[in-house]
Amino acid sequence: MEKVAVITGGNHGIGKAIACLFEQEGVSVETIDITPGSGFTGDISDPKMLEAFHRHVMSRHDHIDYLINNAPPLSKGIDTCTYEEFSRALSVGVTAPFYLAKLFRDDFADGSSIINISSSRDRMSQPQTESYTAAKGGIAALTHALAVSLGPKIRVNSISPGWIETDGKTYHGADCLQHPAGRVGTPDDIAHMVLFLVSEKASFITGENICIDGGMTKQMIYHNDYRWYLGE
């Protein structure tokens, strides 16, 4: 039976890399993105748009196997983020993944998977990133709740990418050396983990969050130690 994947934010960056890798594996891919492209165009903060997307997918397929919640929320901080902007970030980052899981619940084949794309910011922050960080923390927690509710038919896991270069820029020096892996990440680093997690090889993994950040969140940093220096 043909495998079918649904991907949000599928026109750029990590979402596009996931879509391309699935297609290479012979999976039929349906995407939704706010910017026009080859898939369905729509704003996933709008529940009516999510319902229309669900109808669109199921008019073309009799089931789905994979739901990849990847679309990124707005990133603004406490100084400038309005109530409406914060609410919209949560709508894109948490509410839409929940509602898509609910809409497609009866359409999943046995042994299906949901993969939520969180962020290493679910456990660490820069200043003025509250809307993005809250949404990414929310989807990480939503992951284990859905895993308990939807198992054993559907496994649910999340991935927390660290610094992933999505525009093809090449980095050298300190940008690479601050990662124990010695480089900045690429979208394919995340796409390959998605492919593993939806496979039978990962059939005993559910409710888990996997951080893929080149070890960056594991490296302790002290001022003036190992050449790290905080400027005045």
PDB file of C-alpha atoms in Angstrom:
ATOM      1  CA  MET A   1       0.000   0.000   0.000  1.00  0.00           C
ATOM      2  CA  GLU A   2       1.254   3.476  -0.907  1.00  0.00           C
ATOM      3  CA  LYS A   3       2.659   5.484   1.992  1.00  0.00           C
ATOM      4  CA  VAL A   4       1.310   9.017   2.390  1.00  0.00           C
ATOM      5  CA  ALA A   5       2.966  11.853   4.315  1.00  0.00           C
ATOM      6  CA  VAL A   6       1.401  15.181   5.331  1.00  0.00           C
ATOM      7  CA  ILE A   7       3.870  17.989   6.066  1.00  0.00           C
ATOM      8  CA  THR A   8       3.228  21.521   7.310  1.00  0.00           C
ATOM      9  CA  GLY A   9       5.664  24.232   6.260  1.00  0.00           C
ATOM     10  CA  GLY A  10       6.782  22.021   3.405  1.00  0.00           C
ATOM     11  CA  ASN A  11       8.049  24.631   0.946  1.00  0.00           C
ATOM     12  CA  HIS A  12      11.236  25.705   2.704  1.00  0.00           C
ATOM     13  CA  GLY A  13      14.122  24.583   4.884  1.00  0.00           C
ATOM     14  CA  ILE A  14      13.573  21.546   7.072  1.00  0.00           C
ATOM     15  CA  GLY A  15      10.077  20.887   5.748  1.00  0.00           C
ATOM     16  CA  LYS A  16      11.273  20.858   2.150  1.00  0.00           C
ATOM     17  CA  ALA A  17      14.165  18.534   3.014  1.00  0.00           C
ATOM     18  CA  ILE A  18      11.754  16.122   4.702  1.00  0.00           C
ATOM     19  CA  ALA A  19       9.398  16.231   1.717  1.00  0.00           C
ATOM     20  CA  CYS A  20      12.241  15.561  -0.741  1.00  0.00           C
ATOM     21  CA  LEU A  21      13.595  12.652   1.285  1.00  0.00           C
ATOM     22  CA  PHE A  22      10.154  11.055   1.566  1.00  0.00           C
ATOM     23  CA  GLU A  23       9.634  11.418  -2.176  1.00  0.00           C
ATOM     24  CA  GLN A  24      12.997   9.742  -2.815  1.00  0.00           C
ATOM     25  CA  GLU A  25      11.701   6.837  -0.723  1.00  0.00           C
ATOM     26  CA  GLY A  26       8.558   6.579  -2.856  1.00  0.00           C
ATOM     27  CA  VAL A  27       6.227   8.231  -0.348  1.00  0.00           C
ATOM     28  CA  SER A  28       3.380  10.388  -1.674  1.00  0.00           C
ATOM     29  CA  VAL A  29       3.702  13.822  -0.044  1.00  0.00           C
ATOM     30  CA  GLU A  30       1.024  16.416   0.697  1.00  0.00           C
ATOM     31  CA  THR A  31       2.229  19.774   2.004  1.00  0.00           C
ATOM     32  CA  ILE A  32       0.671  22.956   3.322  1.00  0.00           C
ATOM     33  CA  ASP A  33       2.559  26.246   3.510  1.00  0.00           C
ATOM     34  CA  ILE A  34       1.588  29.886   3.873  1.00  0.00           C
ATOM     35  CA  THR A  35       3.769  30.758   0.874  1.00  0.00           C
ATOM     36  CA  PRO A  36       2.660  29.460  -2.545  1.00  0.00           C
ATOM     37  CA  GLY A  37       4.429  26.409  -3.895  1.00  0.00           C
ATOM     38  CA  SER A  38       3.709  22.966  -5.270  1.00  0.00           C
ATOM     39  CA  GLY A  39       1.358  21.986  -2.445  1.00  0.00           C
ATOM     40  CA  PHE A  40      -1.683  23.416  -0.651  1.00  0.00           C
ATOM     41  CA  THR A  41      -1.401  27.101   0.216  1.00  0.00           C
ATOM     42  CA  GLY A  42      -2.885  28.191   3.525  1.00  0.00           C
ATOM     43  CA  ASP A  43      -2.406  29.709   6.968  1.00  0.00           C
ATOM     44  CA  ILE A  44      -2.436  26.923   9.554  1.00  0.00           C
ATOM     45  CA  SER A  45      -3.405  29.332  12.344  1.00  0.00           C
ATOM     46  CA  ASP A  46      -6.894  29.305  10.775  1.00  0.00           C
ATOM     47  CA  PRO A  47      -8.927  26.210  11.779  1.00  0.00           C
ATOM     48  CA  LYS A  48     -11.097  26.525   8.668  1.00  0.00           C
ATOM     49  CA  MET A  49      -7.955  26.309   6.536  1.00  0.00           C
ATOM     50  CA  LEU A  50      -6.874  23.174   8.395  1.00  0.00           C
ATOM     51  CA  GLU A  51     -10.278  21.625   7.766  1.00  0.00           C
ATOM     52  CA  ALA A  52     -10.049  22.510   4.071  1.00  0.00           C
ATOM     53  CA  PHE A  53      -6.560  20.997   3.905  1.00  0.00           C
ATOM     54  CA  HIS A  54      -7.804  17.805   5.550  1.00  0.00           C
ATOM     55  CA  ARG A  55     -10.582  17.526   2.970  1.00  0.00           C
ATOM     56  CA  HIS A  56      -8.083  18.183   0.181  1.00  0.00           C
ATOM     57  CA  VAL A  57      -5.731  15.424   1.341  1.00  0.00           C
ATOM     58  CA  MET A  58      -8.481  12.873   1.874  1.00  0.00           C
ATOM     59  CA  SER A  59      -9.982  13.624  -1.530  1.00  0.00           C
ATOM     60  CA  ARG A  60      -6.676  12.404  -3.002  1.00  0.00           C
ATOM     61  CA  HIS A  61      -5.897   9.492  -0.659  1.00  0.00           C
ATOM     62  CA  ASP A  62      -7.807   6.909   1.351  1.00  0.00           C
ATOM     63  CA  HIS A  63      -5.417   7.065   4.324  1.00  0.00           C
ATOM     64  CA  ILE A  64      -2.265   8.753   5.622  1.00  0.00           C
ATOM     65  CA  ASP A  65       0.791   7.237   7.293  1.00  0.00           C
ATOM     66  CA  TYR A  66       2.838  10.202   8.504  1.00  0.00           C
ATOM     67  CA  LEU A  67       1.989  13.667   9.832  1.00  0.00           C
ATOM     68  CA  ILE A  68       4.963  15.999  10.159  1.00  0.00           C
ATOM     69  CA  ASN A  69       4.148  19.190  12.083  1.00  0.00           C
ATOM     70  CA  ASN A  70       6.982  21.450  10.977  1.00  0.00           C
ATOM     71  CA  ALA A  71       5.601  24.963  10.258  1.00  0.00           C
ATOM     72  CA  PRO A  72       7.503  27.506  12.386  1.00  0.00           C
ATOM     73  CA  PRO A  73       5.789  30.012  14.691  1.00  0.00           C
ATOM     74  CA  LEU A  74       6.562  33.725  14.927  1.00  0.00           C
ATOM     75  CA  SER A  75       9.553  34.638  17.111  1.00  0.00           C
ATOM     76  CA  LYS A  76       9.132  37.854  19.071  1.00  0.00           C
ATOM     77  CA  GLY A  77       9.991  38.819  22.638  1.00  0.00           C
ATOM     78  CA  ILE A  78       8.306  40.313  25.651  1.00  0.00           C
ATOM     79  CA  ASP A  79       9.319  43.871  24.707  1.00  0.00           C
ATOM     80  CA  THR A  80       7.502  43.926  21.351  1.00  0.00           C
ATOM     81  CA  CYS A  81       5.263  40.856  21.052  1.00  0.00           C
ATOM     82  CA  THR A  82       1.571  41.710  21.286  1.00  0.00           C
ATOM     83  CA  TYR A  83      -1.113  39.489  22.794  1.00  0.00           C
ATOM     84  CA  GLU A  84      -2.402  38.735  19.313  1.00  0.00           C
ATOM     85  CA  GLU A  85       1.064  37.854  17.985  1.00  0.00           C
ATOM     86  CA  PHE A  86       1.773  35.580  20.934  1.00  0.00           C
ATOM     87  CA  SER A  87      -1.578  33.852  20.481  1.00  0.00           C
ATOM     88  CA  ARG A  88      -0.905  33.374  16.776  1.00  0.00           C
ATOM     89  CA  ALA A  89       2.507  31.839  17.524  1.00  0.00           C
ATOM     90  CA  LEU A  90       0.824  29.301  19.774  1.00  0.00           C
ATOM     91  CA  SER A  91      -1.854  28.689  17.126  1.00  0.00           C
ATOM     92  CA  VAL A  92       0.796  27.826  14.519  1.00  0.00           C
ATOM     93  CA  GLY A  93       3.157  25.994  16.851  1.00  0.00           C
ATOM     94  CA  VAL A  94       0.808  24.054  19.153  1.00  0.00           C
ATOM     95  CA  THR A  95      -2.881  24.362  18.301  1.00  0.00           C
ATOM     96  CA  ALA A  96      -2.535  23.518  14.597  1.00  0.00           C
ATOM     97  CA  PRO A  97      -0.499  20.338  15.275  1.00  0.00           C
ATOM     98  CA  PHE A  98      -3.121  19.274  17.827  1.00  0.00           C
ATOM     99  CA  TYR A  99      -6.013  19.992  15.475  1.00  0.00           C
ATOM    100  CA  LEU A 100      -4.378  18.239  12.514  1.00  0.00           C
ATOM    101  CA  ALA A 101      -3.811  15.153  14.670  1.00  0.00           C
ATOM    102  CA  LYS A 102      -7.483  15.315  15.624  1.00  0.00           C
ATOM    103  CA  LEU A 103      -8.701  15.832  12.052  1.00  0.00           C
ATOM    104  CA  PHE A 104      -6.621  12.977  10.629  1.00  0.00           C
ATOM    105  CA  ARG A 105      -7.037  10.649  13.605  1.00  0.00           C
ATOM    106  CA  ASP A 106      -9.392   8.229  11.872  1.00  0.00           C
ATOM    107  CA  ASP A 107      -7.454   8.394   8.593  1.00  0.00           C
ATOM    108  CA  PHE A 108      -4.142   7.058   9.910  1.00  0.00           C
ATOM    109  CA  ALA A 109      -3.157   3.556   8.865  1.00  0.00           C
ATOM    110  CA  ASP A 110      -2.018   1.141  11.568  1.00  0.00           C
ATOM    111  CA  GLY A 111       1.620   1.703  12.462  1.00  0.00           C
ATOM    112  CA  SER A 112       1.517   5.394  11.550  1.00  0.00           C
ATOM    113  CA  SER A 113       3.655   8.158  13.017  1.00  0.00           C
ATOM    114  CA  ILE A 114       3.353  11.817  13.938  1.00  0.00           C
ATOM    115  CA  ILE A 115       6.611  13.769  14.111  1.00  0.00           C
ATOM    116  CA  ASN A 116       6.522  17.197  15.730  1.00  0.00           C
ATOM    117  CA  ILE A 117       9.385  19.577  15.006  1.00  0.00           C
ATOM    118  CA  SER A 118      10.218  21.368  18.233  1.00  0.00           C
ATOM    119  CA  SER A 119      13.527  23.192  18.858  1.00  0.00           C
ATOM    120  CA  SER A 120      16.445  23.146  21.262  1.00  0.00           C
ATOM    121  CA  ARG A 121      14.816  26.369  22.458  1.00  0.00           C
ATOM    122  CA  ASP A 122      12.357  24.127  24.271  1.00  0.00           C
ATOM    123  CA  ARG A 123      15.119  23.916  26.897  1.00  0.00           C
ATOM    124  CA  MET A 124      17.218  27.086  26.419  1.00  0.00           C
ATOM    125  CA  SER A 125      16.608  30.662  25.278  1.00  0.00           C
ATOM    126  CA  GLN A 126      18.025  33.884  23.930  1.00  0.00           C
ATOM    127  CA  PRO A 127      16.492  37.170  25.096  1.00  0.00           C
ATOM    128  CA  GLN A 128      13.330  38.346  23.328  1.00  0.00           C
ATOM    129  CA  THR A 129      12.215  34.967  21.945  1.00  0.00           C
ATOM    130  CA  GLU A 130       9.205  34.240  24.154  1.00  0.00           C
ATOM    131  CA  SER A 131       6.605  33.509  21.462  1.00  0.00           C
ATOM    132  CA  TYR A 132       8.772  30.994  19.600  1.00  0.00           C
ATOM    133  CA  THR A 133      10.151  29.369  22.733  1.00  0.00           C
ATOM    134  CA  ALA A 134       6.719  28.947  24.315  1.00  0.00           C
ATOM    135  CA  ALA A 135       5.352  27.341  21.151  1.00  0.00           C
ATOM    136  CA  LYS A 136       8.300  24.958  20.852  1.00  0.00           C
ATOM    137  CA  GLY A 137       8.071  23.985  24.511  1.00  0.00           C
ATOM    138  CA  GLY A 138       4.356  23.423  24.039  1.00  0.00           C
ATOM    139  CA  ILE A 139       4.743  21.087  21.079  1.00  0.00           C
ATOM    140  CA  ALA A 140       7.367  19.041  22.936  1.00  0.00           C
ATOM    141  CA  ALA A 141       4.876  18.478  25.763  1.00  0.00           C
ATOM    142  CA  LEU A 142       2.017  17.873  23.334  1.00  0.00           C
ATOM    143  CA  THR A 143       4.118  15.072  21.859  1.00  0.00           C
ATOM    144  CA  HIS A 144       4.046  12.799  24.884  1.00  0.00           C
ATOM    145  CA  ALA A 145       0.379  13.565  25.560  1.00  0.00           C
ATOM    146  CA  LEU A 146      -0.567  12.526  22.016  1.00  0.00           C
ATOM    147  CA  ALA A 147       1.666   9.446  22.219  1.00  0.00           C
ATOM    148  CA  VAL A 148      -0.300   8.209  25.217  1.00  0.00           C
ATOM    149  CA  SER A 149      -3.698   9.056  23.713  1.00  0.00           C
ATOM    150  CA  LEU A 150      -3.077   7.730  20.190  1.00  0.00           C
ATOM    151  CA  GLY A 151      -0.991   4.631  20.882  1.00  0.00           C
ATOM    152  CA  PRO A 152      -0.531   1.897  19.936  1.00  0.00           C
ATOM    153  CA  LYS A 153      -1.962   2.636  16.481  1.00  0.00           C
ATOM    154  CA  ILE A 154       0.006   5.871  16.073  1.00  0.00           C
ATOM    155  CA  ARG A 155       3.460   6.618  17.470  1.00  0.00           C
ATOM    156  CA  VAL A 156       4.226  10.266  18.259  1.00  0.00           C
ATOM    157  CA  ASN A 157       7.730  11.704  18.654  1.00  0.00           C
ATOM    158  CA  SER A 158       9.343  15.114  18.439  1.00  0.00           C
ATOM    159  CA  ILE A 159      12.683  16.395  17.214  1.00  0.00           C
ATOM    160  CA  SER A 160      14.384  19.468  18.645  1.00  0.00           C
ATOM    161  CA  PRO A 161      16.779  20.904  16.049  1.00  0.00           C
ATOM    162  CA  GLY A 162      19.541  23.222  17.154  1.00  0.00           C
ATOM    163  CA  TRP A 163      21.260  25.615  14.749  1.00  0.00           C
ATOM    164  CA  ILE A 164      20.178  24.458  11.294  1.00  0.00           C
ATOM    165  CA  GLU A 165      21.308  26.507   8.294  1.00  0.00           C
ATOM    166  CA  THR A 166      18.397  26.604   5.850  1.00  0.00           C
ATOM    167  CA  ASP A 167      19.762  29.122   3.317  1.00  0.00           C
ATOM    168  CA  GLY A 168      22.861  27.267   2.144  1.00  0.00           C
ATOM    169  CA  LYS A 169      25.344  29.530   3.913  1.00  0.00           C
ATOM    170  CA  THR A 170      28.731  28.029   4.838  1.00  0.00           C
ATOM    171  CA  TYR A 171      30.160  28.682   8.308  1.00  0.00           C
ATOM    172  CA  HIS A 172      33.727  28.509   9.582  1.00  0.00           C
ATOM    173  CA  GLY A 173      35.624  29.219  12.777  1.00  0.00           C
ATOM    174  CA  ALA A 174      33.815  29.916  16.029  1.00  0.00           C
ATOM    175  CA  ASP A 175      30.354  29.272  14.565  1.00  0.00           C
ATOM    176  CA  CYS A 176      31.400  25.674  13.933  1.00  0.00           C
ATOM    177  CA  LEU A 177      33.726  25.199  16.899  1.00  0.00           C
ATOM    178  CA  GLN A 178      31.026  26.085  19.439  1.00  0.00           C
ATOM    179  CA  HIS A 179      29.357  22.829  18.349  1.00  0.00           C
ATOM    180  CA  PRO A 180      31.056  19.702  19.738  1.00  0.00           C
ATOM    181  CA  ALA A 181      30.238  18.086  16.372  1.00  0.00           C
ATOM    182  CA  GLY A 182      32.373  20.781  14.715  1.00  0.00           C
ATOM    183  CA  ARG A 183      29.801  22.190  12.308  1.00  0.00           C
ATOM    184  CA  VAL A 184      26.450  23.889  11.906  1.00  0.00           C
ATOM    185  CA  GLY A 185      23.532  21.577  11.091  1.00  0.00           C
ATOM    186  CA  THR A 186      21.696  21.129   7.799  1.00  0.00           C
ATOM    187  CA  PRO A 187      18.041  20.347   7.037  1.00  0.00           C
ATOM    188  CA  ASP A 188      19.063  16.844   5.947  1.00  0.00           C
ATOM    189  CA  ASP A 189      20.310  16.158   9.489  1.00  0.00           C
ATOM    190  CA  ILE A 190      16.712  16.516  10.646  1.00  0.00           C
ATOM    191  CA  ALA A 191      15.087  14.854   7.638  1.00  0.00           C
ATOM    192  CA  HIS A 192      17.082  11.662   8.113  1.00  0.00           C
ATOM    193  CA  MET A 193      15.978  11.413  11.746  1.00  0.00           C
ATOM    194  CA  VAL A 194      12.356  11.885  10.649  1.00  0.00           C
ATOM    195  CA  LEU A 195      12.774   9.030   8.168  1.00  0.00           C
ATOM    196  CA  PHE A 196      14.211   6.800  10.905  1.00  0.00           C
ATOM    197  CA  LEU A 197      11.510   7.636  13.455  1.00  0.00           C
ATOM    198  CA  VAL A 198       8.663   6.778  11.087  1.00  0.00           C
ATOM    199  CA  SER A 199      10.297   3.475  10.119  1.00  0.00           C
ATOM    200  CA  GLU A 200       9.788   0.024  11.609  1.00  0.00           C
ATOM    201  CA  LYS A 201      13.309   0.303  13.041  1.00  0.00           C
ATOM    202  CA  ALA A 202      11.876   2.832  15.522  1.00  0.00           C
ATOM    203  CA  SER A 203       8.718   0.875  16.351  1.00  0.00           C
ATOM    204  CA  PHE A 204       9.494   0.880  20.104  1.00  0.00           C
ATOM    205  CA  ILE A 205      10.095   4.658  20.256  1.00  0.00           C
ATOM    206  CA  THR A 206       7.134   6.878  21.113  1.00  0.00           C
ATOM    207  CA  GLY A 207       6.551   9.941  23.263  1.00  0.00           C
ATOM    208  CA  GLU A 208      10.207  10.846  22.903  1.00  0.00           C
ATOM    209  CA  ASN A 209      11.932  14.144  22.154  1.00  0.00           C
ATOM    210  CA  ILE A 210      15.279  13.891  20.369  1.00  0.00           C
ATOM    211  CA  CYS A 211      17.577  16.911  20.297  1.00  0.00           C
ATOM    212  CA  ILE A 212      19.736  17.204  17.181  1.00  0.00           C
ATOM    213  CA  ASP A 213      22.053  20.138  17.776  1.00  0.00           C
ATOM    214  CA  GLY A 214      25.618  18.942  17.264  1.00  0.00           C
ATOM    215  CA  GLY A 215      25.987  18.751  21.045  1.00  0.00           C
ATOM    216  CA  MET A 216      25.568  22.507  21.487  1.00  0.00           C
ATOM    217  CA  THR A 217      23.151  22.282  24.429  1.00  0.00           C
ATOM    218  CA  LYS A 218      25.504  19.897  26.240  1.00  0.00           C
ATOM    219  CA  GLN A 219      28.532  22.184  26.246  1.00  0.00           C
ATOM    220  CA  MET A 220      28.980  24.148  29.471  1.00  0.00           C
ATOM    221  CA  ILE A 221      30.267  27.693  28.954  1.00  0.00           C
ATOM    222  CA  TYR A 222      32.087  29.772  31.573  1.00  0.00           C
ATOM    223  CA  HIS A 223      33.358  33.309  31.019  1.00  0.00           C
ATOM    224  CA  ASN A 224      37.061  33.395  30.142  1.00  0.00           C
ATOM    225  CA  ASP A 225      37.350  29.592  30.110  1.00  0.00           C
ATOM    226  CA  TYR A 226      38.374  27.574  27.022  1.00  0.00           C
ATOM    227  CA  ARG A 227      38.553  30.836  25.024  1.00  0.00           C
ATOM    228  CA  TRP A 228      34.888  31.758  25.774  1.00  0.00           C
ATOM    229  CA  TYR A 229      34.597  35.423  26.615  1.00  0.00           C
ATOM    230  CA  LEU A 230      31.560  37.542  27.370  1.00  0.00           C
ATOM    231  CA  GLY A 231      32.189  41.090  26.189  1.00  0.00           C
ATOM    232  CA  GLU A 232      31.232  44.095  28.292  1.00  0.00           C
TER     233      GLU A 232
END
